[in-house]
Amino acid sequence: MTDRHVPSTGLGSPDGSTELDSSELSAMPLEFAAFRELHHPRYLSYARVWFHEPAQAAAIVEQAFRALAGVWREVLGSPNPAAAAWQILRTTVAEQIAHRDGPAGRTASERPDLPEQRSAAMDEDLAILHYVVGLATPEIADVVGSDSASIASQLRHAFRHEAADW
């Protein structure tokens, strides 16, 4: 199994510190803490592809986890919590890319408001997670909340149709 994700160096907080304080840790539901522990390193690796400055990538991942914490009960009750959490991360990253690059800098995959753009964004995400971050198909399925067969199929599709753009 290949997993070359960047190790987590801390939990981070919006004030720039890298650790949650004791009150935040004690208030965090156990399920959320476990989910965060599992997904934080891979989310951080994904963000590092878009934001090369480690502190900026960590801050964006922290922003996504704080947004996730705000809707955790709803996410946990959803049919696919991992997919819902991935969408929160992807939206947070896309918003920060748009903020950084401005409206002219956005590509179709960063504007998932039409079905074909959502598909292009997912293909791009899967390619990043597999070819750049180095995750195996089952790990990608776990991170984005899908099944391995679908991920393998989408990766083949993305490779056939978009490899020239890479």
C-alpha positions as a LaTeX table, in Angstrom:
\begin{tabular}{lrrr}
\hline
Residue & $x$ (\AA) & $y$ (\AA) & $z$ (\AA) \\
\hline
Met1 & 0.00 & 0.00 & 0.00 \\
Thr2 & 1.41 & 3.38 & $-0.97$ \\
Asp3 & 0.80 & 6.28 & 1.35 \\
Arg4 & 3.19 & 9.17 & 0.95 \\
His5 & 1.03 & 11.73 & 2.68 \\
Val6 & 2.62 & 14.50 & 4.67 \\
Pro7 & 2.51 & 13.60 & 8.36 \\
Ser8 & 0.41 & 15.79 & 10.55 \\
Thr9 & 2.46 & 18.05 & 12.76 \\
Gly10 & $-0.38$ & 19.31 & 14.89 \\
Leu11 & $-4.05$ & 20.01 & 14.92 \\
Gly12 & $-3.90$ & 23.74 & 14.31 \\
Ser13 & $-6.28$ & 26.54 & 15.11 \\
Pro14 & $-7.45$ & 29.72 & 13.37 \\
Asp15 & $-5.13$ & 31.92 & 15.44 \\
Gly16 & $-2.16$ & 30.22 & 13.78 \\
Ser17 & $-1.18$ & 27.97 & 16.67 \\
Thr18 & $-0.67$ & 24.32 & 15.83 \\
Glu19 & $-2.40$ & 22.71 & 18.78 \\
Leu20 & $-5.97$ & 22.81 & 19.98 \\
Asp21 & $-6.23$ & 24.01 & 23.53 \\
Ser22 & $-7.51$ & 21.68 & 26.25 \\
Ser23 & $-11.05$ & 23.10 & 26.18 \\
Glu24 & $-11.31$ & 22.45 & 22.44 \\
Leu25 & $-9.96$ & 18.93 & 22.86 \\
Ser26 & $-12.38$ & 18.08 & 25.65 \\
Ala27 & $-15.35$ & 19.51 & 23.72 \\
Met28 & $-14.57$ & 17.48 & 20.60 \\
Pro29 & $-16.83$ & 14.42 & 20.19 \\
Leu30 & $-14.87$ & 11.18 & 20.18 \\
Glu31 & $-16.14$ & 10.26 & 16.71 \\
Phe32 & $-14.99$ & 13.61 & 15.33 \\
Ala33 & $-11.57$ & 13.26 & 16.94 \\
Ala34 & $-11.18$ & 9.78 & 15.43 \\
Phe35 & $-12.31$ & 10.98 & 12.01 \\
Arg36 & $-9.89$ & 13.89 & 12.20 \\
Glu37 & $-7.02$ & 11.64 & 13.27 \\
Leu38 & $-7.68$ & 9.34 & 10.32 \\
His39 & $-8.18$ & 11.95 & 7.60 \\
His40 & $-6.04$ & 14.93 & 8.63 \\
Pro41 & $-2.76$ & 13.71 & 7.08 \\
Arg42 & $-4.35$ & 12.96 & 3.71 \\
Tyr43 & $-6.36$ & 16.18 & 3.70 \\
Leu44 & $-3.14$ & 18.05 & 4.45 \\
Ser45 & $-1.31$ & 16.29 & 1.62 \\
Tyr46 & $-4.12$ & 17.24 & $-0.76$ \\
Ala47 & $-4.03$ & 20.89 & 0.37 \\
Arg48 & $-0.24$ & 20.99 & $-0.02$ \\
Val49 & $-0.70$ & 20.30 & $-3.74$ \\
Trp50 & $-2.70$ & 23.52 & $-4.07$ \\
Phe51 & $-0.90$ & 25.62 & $-1.45$ \\
His52 & 2.82 & 25.00 & $-1.40$ \\
Glu53 & 3.38 & 26.96 & 1.80 \\
Pro54 & 2.94 & 24.35 & 4.58 \\
Ala55 & 1.44 & 26.82 & 7.06 \\
Gln56 & $-1.14$ & 27.99 & 4.54 \\
Ala57 & $-2.11$ & 24.42 & 3.63 \\
Ala58 & $-2.42$ & 23.55 & 7.33 \\
Ala59 & $-4.57$ & 26.63 & 7.99 \\
Ile60 & $-6.92$ & 25.72 & 5.14 \\
Val61 & $-7.28$ & 22.15 & 6.37 \\
Glu62 & $-7.94$ & 23.51 & 9.86 \\
Gln63 & $-10.61$ & 25.83 & 8.42 \\
Ala64 & $-12.26$ & 22.83 & 6.75 \\
Phe65 & $-12.20$ & 20.79 & 9.98 \\
Arg66 & $-13.70$ & 23.67 & 11.91 \\
Ala67 & $-16.48$ & 23.93 & 9.31 \\
Leu68 & $-16.95$ & 20.17 & 9.57 \\
Ala69 & $-17.11$ & 20.39 & 13.37 \\
Gly70 & $-19.92$ & 22.93 & 13.04 \\
Val71 & $-22.09$ & 20.44 & 11.12 \\
Trp72 & $-20.67$ & 17.22 & 12.54 \\
Arg73 & $-23.96$ & 15.81 & 13.85 \\
Glu74 & $-25.62$ & 16.29 & 10.46 \\
Val75 & $-22.61$ & 14.83 & 8.63 \\
Leu76 & $-22.50$ & 11.85 & 10.98 \\
Gly77 & $-26.19$ & 11.23 & 10.33 \\
Ser78 & $-25.78$ & 11.48 & 6.56 \\
Pro79 & $-25.66$ & 8.39 & 4.33 \\
Asn80 & $-21.95$ & 8.94 & 3.64 \\
Pro81 & $-20.06$ & 11.01 & 6.24 \\
Ala82 & $-16.67$ & 10.66 & 4.48 \\
Ala83 & $-18.13$ & 12.02 & 1.22 \\
Ala84 & $-19.79$ & 14.93 & 3.03 \\
Ala85 & $-16.55$ & 15.75 & 4.85 \\
Trp86 & $-14.55$ & 15.52 & 1.60 \\
Gln87 & $-16.95$ & 17.96 & $-0.02$ \\
Ile88 & $-16.41$ & 20.42 & 2.85 \\
Leu89 & $-12.64$ & 20.16 & 2.38 \\
Arg90 & $-12.89$ & 20.48 & $-1.41$ \\
Thr91 & $-15.18$ & 23.51 & $-1.12$ \\
Thr92 & $-12.85$ & 25.16 & 1.40 \\
Val93 & $-9.84$ & 24.58 & $-0.86$ \\
Ala94 & $-11.69$ & 25.84 & $-3.95$ \\
Glu95 & $-12.82$ & 28.99 & $-2.13$ \\
Gln96 & $-9.25$ & 29.71 & $-1.03$ \\
Ile97 & $-7.94$ & 29.12 & $-4.57$ \\
Ala98 & $-10.55$ & 31.55 & $-5.89$ \\
His99 & $-9.61$ & 34.05 & $-3.19$ \\
Arg100 & $-5.91$ & 33.67 & $-4.01$ \\
Asp101 & $-6.24$ & 33.71 & $-7.80$ \\
Gly102 & $-9.34$ & 35.84 & $-8.23$ \\
Pro103 & $-12.30$ & 34.97 & $-10.51$ \\
Ala104 & $-10.13$ & 34.91 & $-13.65$ \\
Gly105 & $-7.88$ & 32.24 & $-12.14$ \\
Arg106 & $-10.62$ & 29.69 & $-11.58$ \\
Thr107 & $-10.81$ & 26.64 & $-13.80$ \\
Ala108 & $-13.88$ & 24.55 & $-14.52$ \\
Ser109 & $-12.85$ & 22.01 & $-11.92$ \\
Glu110 & $-12.78$ & 24.73 & $-9.27$ \\
Arg111 & $-16.37$ & 25.72 & $-10.04$ \\
Pro112 & $-18.41$ & 22.61 & $-9.34$ \\
Asp113 & $-21.78$ & 24.21 & $-10.16$ \\
Leu114 & $-22.56$ & 22.15 & $-13.29$ \\
Pro115 & $-22.59$ & 18.33 & $-13.53$ \\
Glu116 & $-19.72$ & 18.14 & $-16.04$ \\
Gln117 & $-17.67$ & 20.49 & $-13.87$ \\
Arg118 & $-18.34$ & 18.37 & $-10.78$ \\
Ser119 & $-17.14$ & 15.34 & $-12.72$ \\
Ala120 & $-14.00$ & 17.17 & $-13.88$ \\
Ala121 & $-13.32$ & 18.31 & $-10.31$ \\
Met122 & $-13.67$ & 14.76 & $-8.97$ \\
Asp123 & $-11.42$ & 13.36 & $-11.73$ \\
Glu124 & $-8.83$ & 15.99 & $-10.86$ \\
Asp125 & $-9.12$ & 15.25 & $-7.13$ \\
Leu126 & $-8.71$ & 11.51 & $-7.69$ \\
Ala127 & $-5.71$ & 12.04 & $-9.95$ \\
Ile128 & $-4.10$ & 14.28 & $-7.33$ \\
Leu129 & $-4.75$ & 11.81 & $-4.53$ \\
His130 & $-3.40$ & 8.90 & $-6.58$ \\
Tyr131 & $-0.60$ & 10.27 & $-8.75$ \\
Val132 & 0.65 & 13.16 & $-6.60$ \\
Val133 & $-0.17$ & 12.23 & $-3.00$ \\
Gly134 & 0.45 & 8.55 & $-3.70$ \\
Leu135 & $-2.65$ & 6.98 & $-2.21$ \\
Ala136 & $-3.79$ & 3.56 & $-3.35$ \\
Thr137 & $-7.32$ & 3.11 & $-4.68$ \\
Pro138 & $-8.78$ & 1.76 & $-1.38$ \\
Glu139 & $-7.29$ & 4.69 & 0.55 \\
Ile140 & $-8.75$ & 7.17 & $-1.92$ \\
Ala141 & $-12.14$ & 5.47 & $-1.61$ \\
Asp142 & $-11.93$ & 5.84 & 2.16 \\
Val143 & $-10.97$ & 9.53 & 1.97 \\
Val144 & $-13.61$ & 10.63 & $-0.55$ \\
Gly145 & $-16.35$ & 8.28 & 0.64 \\
Ser146 & $-16.69$ & 6.01 & $-2.37$ \\
Asp147 & $-16.00$ & 2.39 & $-3.24$ \\
Ser148 & $-12.74$ & 1.09 & $-4.67$ \\
Ala149 & $-14.26$ & $-0.12$ & $-7.94$ \\
Ser150 & $-15.74$ & 3.31 & $-8.69$ \\
Ile151 & $-12.46$ & 5.02 & $-7.84$ \\
Ala152 & $-10.48$ & 2.65 & $-10.09$ \\
Ser153 & $-12.92$ & 3.26 & $-12.93$ \\
Gln154 & $-12.81$ & 7.04 & $-12.50$ \\
Leu155 & $-9.00$ & 7.01 & $-12.36$ \\
Arg156 & $-8.85$ & 5.06 & $-15.63$ \\
His157 & $-11.29$ & 7.52 & $-17.19$ \\
Ala158 & $-9.36$ & 10.52 & $-15.92$ \\
Phe159 & $-6.05$ & 9.10 & $-17.12$ \\
Arg160 & $-7.41$ & 8.34 & $-20.61$ \\
His161 & $-9.11$ & 11.68 & $-21.07$ \\
Glu162 & $-6.93$ & 14.13 & $-19.23$ \\
Ala163 & $-3.39$ & 12.77 & $-19.11$ \\
Ala164 & $-2.34$ & 15.21 & $-21.83$ \\
Asp165 & $-3.16$ & 18.14 & $-19.51$ \\
Trp166 & $-0.90$ & 16.86 & $-16.73$ \\
\hline
\end{tabular}
